[in-house]
JSON list of C-alpha atoms and ligand atoms in Angstrom, two decimals:
[
{"chain": "K", "resi": 1233, "resn": "UNK", "atom": "CA", "xyz": [50.47, 53.87, -8.71]},
{"chain": "K", "resi": 1234, "resn": "UNK", "atom": "CA", "xyz": [53.09, 51.13, -8.32]},
{"chain": "K", "resi": 1235, "resn": "UNK", "atom": "CA", "xyz": [53.79, 51.91, -4.64]},
{"chain": "K", "resi": 1236, "resn": "UNK", "atom": "CA", "xyz": [50.10, 51.70, -3.85]},
{"chain": "K", "resi": 1237, "resn": "UNK", "atom": "CA", "xyz": [49.56, 48.17, -5.19]},
{"chain": "K", "resi": 1238, "resn": "UNK", "atom": "CA", "xyz": [52.70, 46.82, -3.47]},
{"chain": "K", "resi": 1239, "resn": "UNK", "atom": "CA", "xyz": [51.84, 48.47, -0.15]},
{"chain": "K", "resi": 1240, "resn": "UNK", "atom": "CA", "xyz": [48.27, 47.23, -0.47]},
{"chain": "K", "resi": 1241, "resn": "UNK", "atom": "CA", "xyz": [49.49, 43.65, -0.95]},
{"chain": "K", "resi": 1242, "resn": "UNK", "atom": "CA", "xyz": [51.77, 43.99, 2.10]},
{"chain": "K", "resi": 1243, "resn": "UNK", "atom": "CA", "xyz": [48.80, 45.21, 4.12]},
{"chain": "K", "resi": 1244, "resn": "UNK", "atom": "CA", "xyz": [46.65, 42.29, 2.92]},
{"chain": "K", "resi": 1245, "resn": "UNK", "atom": "CA", "xyz": [49.37, 39.77, 3.77]},
{"chain": "K", "resi": 1246, "resn": "UNK", "atom": "CA", "xyz": [49.77, 41.24, 7.26]},
{"chain": "K", "resi": 1247, "resn": "UNK", "atom": "CA", "xyz": [46.03, 41.08, 7.85]},
{"chain": "K", "resi": 1248, "resn": "UNK", "atom": "CA", "xyz": [45.99, 37.42, 6.78]},
{"chain": "K", "resi": 1249, "resn": "UNK", "atom": "CA", "xyz": [48.89, 36.67, 9.14]},
{"chain": "K", "resi": 1250, "resn": "UNK", "atom": "CA", "xyz": [47.16, 38.48, 12.00]},
{"chain": "K", "resi": 1251, "resn": "UNK", "atom": "CA", "xyz": [43.98, 36.48, 11.44]},
{"chain": "K", "resi": 1252, "resn": "UNK", "atom": "CA", "xyz": [45.86, 33.20, 11.35]},
{"chain": "K", "resi": 1253, "resn": "UNK", "atom": "CA", "xyz": [48.08, 33.95, 14.34]},
{"chain": "K", "resi": 1254, "resn": "UNK", "atom": "CA", "xyz": [45.54, 35.87, 16.40]},
{"chain": "K", "resi": 1255, "resn": "UNK", "atom": "CA", "xyz": [47.74, 38.99, 16.57]},
{"chain": "K", "resi": 1256, "resn": "UNK", "atom": "CA", "xyz": [45.82, 42.09, 17.52]},
{"chain": "K", "resi": 1257, "resn": "UNK", "atom": "CA", "xyz": [48.58, 44.67, 17.26]},
{"chain": "K", "resi": 1258, "resn": "UNK", "atom": "CA", "xyz": [51.45, 45.12, 14.82]},
{"chain": "K", "resi": 1259, "resn": "UNK", "atom": "CA", "xyz": [54.06, 47.62, 15.98]},
{"chain": "K", "resi": 1260, "resn": "UNK", "atom": "CA", "xyz": [56.59, 47.55, 13.17]},
{"chain": "K", "resi": 1261, "resn": "UNK", "atom": "CA", "xyz": [56.72, 46.43, 9.56]},
{"chain": "K", "resi": 1262, "resn": "UNK", "atom": "CA", "xyz": [59.92, 46.15, 7.56]},
{"chain": "K", "resi": 1263, "resn": "UNK", "atom": "CA", "xyz": [59.96, 45.27, 3.89]},
{"chain": "K", "resi": 1264, "resn": "UNK", "atom": "CA", "xyz": [62.96, 44.56, 1.68]},
{"chain": "K", "resi": 1265, "resn": "UNK", "atom": "CA", "xyz": [63.02, 45.80, -1.90]},
{"chain": "K", "resi": 1266, "resn": "UNK", "atom": "CA", "xyz": [65.61, 45.49, -4.65]},
{"chain": "K", "resi": 1267, "resn": "UNK", "atom": "CA", "xyz": [67.03, 48.77, -5.95]},
{"chain": "K", "resi": 1268, "resn": "UNK", "atom": "CA", "xyz": [65.70, 48.19, -9.48]},
{"chain": "K", "resi": 1269, "resn": "UNK", "atom": "CA", "xyz": [62.15, 48.62, -8.21]},
{"chain": "K", "resi": 1270, "resn": "UNK", "atom": "CA", "xyz": [62.95, 52.31, -7.62]},
{"chain": "K", "resi": 1271, "resn": "UNK", "atom": "CA", "xyz": [60.44, 52.52, -4.80]},
{"chain": "K", "resi": 1272, "resn": "UNK", "atom": "CA", "xyz": [59.82, 55.63, -2.76]},
{"chain": "K", "resi": 1273, "resn": "UNK", "atom": "CA", "xyz": [59.99, 54.49, 0.91]},
{"chain": "K", "resi": 1274, "resn": "UNK", "atom": "CA", "xyz": [58.41, 57.67, 2.27]},
{"chain": "K", "resi": 1275, "resn": "UNK", "atom": "CA", "xyz": [55.49, 57.34, -0.11]},
{"chain": "K", "resi": 1276, "resn": "UNK", "atom": "CA", "xyz": [55.00, 53.70, 0.86]},
{"chain": "K", "resi": 1277, "resn": "UNK", "atom": "CA", "xyz": [55.03, 54.56, 4.58]},
{"chain": "K", "resi": 1278, "resn": "UNK", "atom": "CA", "xyz": [52.48, 57.28, 3.91]},
{"chain": "K", "resi": 1279, "resn": "UNK", "atom": "CA", "xyz": [50.21, 54.93, 1.94]},
{"chain": "K", "resi": 1280, "resn": "UNK", "atom": "CA", "xyz": [50.57, 52.21, 4.57]},
{"chain": "K", "resi": 1281, "resn": "UNK", "atom": "CA", "xyz": [49.59, 54.56, 7.39]},
{"chain": "K", "resi": 1282, "resn": "UNK", "atom": "CA", "xyz": [46.42, 55.41, 5.47]},
{"chain": "K", "resi": 1283, "resn": "UNK", "atom": "CA", "xyz": [45.30, 51.92, 4.42]},
{"chain": "K", "resi": 1284, "resn": "UNK", "atom": "CA", "xyz": [46.21, 50.22, 7.72]},
{"chain": "K", "resi": 1285, "resn": "UNK", "atom": "CA", "xyz": [43.71, 52.34, 9.62]},
{"chain": "K", "resi": 1286, "resn": "UNK", "atom": "CA", "xyz": [41.21, 50.13, 11.39]},
{"chain": "K", "resi": 1287, "resn": "UNK", "atom": "CA", "xyz": [43.46, 47.05, 11.05]},
{"chain": "K", "resi": 1288, "resn": "UNK", "atom": "CA", "xyz": [45.90, 45.55, 13.63]},
{"chain": "K", "resi": 1289, "resn": "UNK", "atom": "CA", "xyz": [48.71, 47.40, 11.84]},
{"chain": "K", "resi": 1290, "resn": "UNK", "atom": "CA", "xyz": [47.22, 50.83, 12.41]},
{"chain": "K", "resi": 1291, "resn": "UNK", "atom": "CA", "xyz": [49.98, 53.15, 13.66]},
{"chain": "K", "resi": 1292, "resn": "UNK", "atom": "CA", "xyz": [52.77, 50.64, 12.92]},
{"chain": "K", "resi": 1293, "resn": "UNK", "atom": "CA", "xyz": [56.19, 51.97, 11.96]},
{"chain": "K", "resi": 1294, "resn": "UNK", "atom": "CA", "xyz": [56.69, 51.07, 8.29]},
{"chain": "K", "resi": 1295, "resn": "UNK", "atom": "CA", "xyz": [60.17, 50.97, 6.81]},
{"chain": "K", "resi": 1296, "resn": "UNK", "atom": "CA", "xyz": [61.63, 49.90, 3.50]},
{"chain": "K", "resi": 1297, "resn": "UNK", "atom": "CA", "xyz": [65.12, 48.44, 3.18]},
{"chain": "K", "resi": 1298, "resn": "UNK", "atom": "CA", "xyz": [66.45, 49.13, -0.31]},
{"chain": "K", "resi": 1299, "resn": "UNK", "atom": "CA", "xyz": [68.83, 46.36, -1.37]},
{"chain": "K", "resi": 1300, "resn": "UNK", "atom": "CA", "xyz": [71.77, 46.89, -3.74]},
{"chain": "K", "resi": 1301, "resn": "UNK", "atom": "CA", "xyz": [71.54, 45.75, -7.35]},
{"chain": "K", "resi": 1302, "resn": "UNK", "atom": "CA", "xyz": [73.87, 42.85, -8.17]},
{"chain": "K", "resi": 1303, "resn": "UNK", "atom": "CA", "xyz": [74.90, 42.44, -11.80]},
{"chain": "K", "resi": 1304, "resn": "UNK", "atom": "CA", "xyz": [76.93, 39.96, -13.80]},
{"chain": "K", "resi": 1305, "resn": "UNK", "atom": "CA", "xyz": [78.58, 41.81, -16.64]},
{"chain": "K", "resi": 1306, "resn": "UNK", "atom": "CA", "xyz": [79.00, 39.99, -19.97]},
{"chain": "K", "resi": 1307, "resn": "UNK", "atom": "CA", "xyz": [81.54, 42.59, -21.17]},
{"chain": "K", "resi": 1308, "resn": "UNK", "atom": "CA", "xyz": [84.09, 42.47, -18.34]},
{"chain": "K", "resi": 1309, "resn": "UNK", "atom": "CA", "xyz": [82.97, 39.19, -16.78]},
{"chain": "K", "resi": 1310, "resn": "UNK", "atom": "CA", "xyz": [82.75, 40.58, -13.24]},
{"chain": "K", "resi": 1311, "resn": "UNK", "atom": "CA", "xyz": [79.98, 40.50, -10.66]},
{"chain": "K", "resi": 1312, "resn": "UNK", "atom": "CA", "xyz": [79.40, 43.80, -8.96]},
{"chain": "K", "resi": 1313, "resn": "UNK", "atom": "CA", "xyz": [76.85, 45.42, -6.76]},
{"chain": "K", "resi": 1314, "resn": "UNK", "atom": "CA", "xyz": [75.65, 48.99, -6.95]},
{"chain": "K", "resi": 1315, "resn": "UNK", "atom": "CA", "xyz": [73.22, 51.30, -5.23]},
{"chain": "K", "resi": 1316, "resn": "UNK", "atom": "CA", "xyz": [72.32, 52.84, -8.58]},
{"chain": "K", "resi": 1317, "resn": "UNK", "atom": "CA", "xyz": [68.92, 51.61, -9.82]},
{"chain": "K", "resi": 1318, "resn": "UNK", "atom": "CA", "xyz": [70.28, 51.00, -13.32]},
{"chain": "K", "resi": 1319, "resn": "UNK", "atom": "CA", "xyz": [71.20, 47.90, -15.29]},
{"chain": "K", "resi": 1320, "resn": "UNK", "atom": "CA", "xyz": [74.68, 49.18, -16.11]},
{"chain": "K", "resi": 1321, "resn": "UNK", "atom": "CA", "xyz": [77.96, 47.61, -14.97]},
{"chain": "K", "resi": 1322, "resn": "UNK", "atom": "CA", "xyz": [79.56, 50.06, -12.48]},
{"chain": "K", "resi": 1323, "resn": "UNK", "atom": "CA", "xyz": [83.02, 48.76, -13.43]},
{"chain": "K", "resi": 1324, "resn": "UNK", "atom": "CA", "xyz": [83.05, 49.16, -17.21]},
{"chain": "K", "resi": 1325, "resn": "UNK", "atom": "CA", "xyz": [79.80, 50.96, -18.02]},
{"chain": "K", "resi": 1326, "resn": "UNK", "atom": "CA", "xyz": [78.40, 48.16, -20.17]},
{"chain": "K", "resi": 1327, "resn": "UNK", "atom": "CA", "xyz": [74.67, 47.57, -20.23]},
{"chain": "K", "resi": 1328, "resn": "UNK", "atom": "CA", "xyz": [75.22, 43.99, -21.42]},
{"chain": "K", "resi": 1329, "resn": "UNK", "atom": "CA", "xyz": [74.51, 42.58, -17.97]},
{"chain": "K", "resi": 1330, "resn": "UNK", "atom": "CA", "xyz": [72.54, 39.87, -16.25]},
{"chain": "K", "resi": 1331, "resn": "UNK", "atom": "CA", "xyz": [70.62, 40.91, -13.14]},
{"chain": "K", "resi": 1332, "resn": "UNK", "atom": "CA", "xyz": [71.48, 38.57, -10.25]},
{"chain": "K", "resi": 1333, "resn": "UNK", "atom": "CA", "xyz": [69.42, 40.54, -7.72]},
{"chain": "K", "resi": 1334, "resn": "UNK", "atom": "CA", "xyz": [67.63, 43.86, -7.55]},
{"chain": "K", "resi": 1335, "resn": "UNK", "atom": "CA", "xyz": [64.00, 43.00, -8.25]},
{"chain": "K", "resi": 1336, "resn": "UNK", "atom": "CA", "xyz": [63.17, 41.27, -4.98]},
{"chain": "K", "resi": 1337, "resn": "UNK", "atom": "CA", "xyz": [60.36, 42.37, -2.73]},
{"chain": "K", "resi": 1338, "resn": "UNK", "atom": "CA", "xyz": [59.37, 40.74, 0.54]},
{"chain": "K", "resi": 1339, "resn": "UNK", "atom": "CA", "xyz": [58.24, 41.36, 4.08]},
{"chain": "K", "resi": 1340, "resn": "UNK", "atom": "CA", "xyz": [61.46, 41.14, 6.04]},
{"chain": "K", "resi": 1341, "resn": "UNK", "atom": "CA", "xyz": [60.26, 41.58, 9.62]},
{"chain": "K", "resi": 1342, "resn": "UNK", "atom": "CA", "xyz": [57.18, 42.19, 11.71]},
{"chain": "K", "resi": 1343, "resn": "UNK", "atom": "CA", "xyz": [57.05, 43.22, 15.33]},
{"chain": "K", "resi": 1344, "resn": "UNK", "atom": "CA", "xyz": [53.78, 42.26, 16.96]},
{"chain": "K", "resi": 1345, "resn": "UNK", "atom": "CA", "xyz": [52.23, 42.34, 20.38]},
{"chain": "K", "resi": 1346, "resn": "UNK", "atom": "CA", "xyz": [51.40, 38.91, 21.73]},
{"chain": "K", "resi": 1347, "resn": "UNK", "atom": "CA", "xyz": [48.68, 38.62, 24.34]},
{"chain": "K", "resi": 1348, "resn": "UNK", "atom": "CA", "xyz": [49.55, 36.21, 27.10]},
{"chain": "K", "resi": 1349, "resn": "UNK", "atom": "CA", "xyz": [46.36, 35.61, 28.95]},
{"chain": "N", "resi": 2716, "resn": "ZN", "atom": "ZN1", "xyz": [81.50, 45.32, -16.77]}
]
């Protein structure tokens, strides 16, 4: 399952960060994903809730920001952005396009509890 491996790698990265920074509690996780990845945010949140059990991110709110797909069209010469997860120019319908963005995936934000003692 594609969502599982991506969510698993997010969870591993967060655990590494927590170890390095000494964070004991992660409250919120936001990831950013290009529309071409066709991810299911609800499924990812569900998987994350399961695999984060027993880690600092247990119970954290997990959200996925789906980013628009940006295409350069070789047929009409225009750059356009679309929420459709397809490599088709929304202006002229050509599939002769170059993908400028839409495949990205990254952790965008973390909200953690810092212990001041
Ligand atoms: Zn076009």
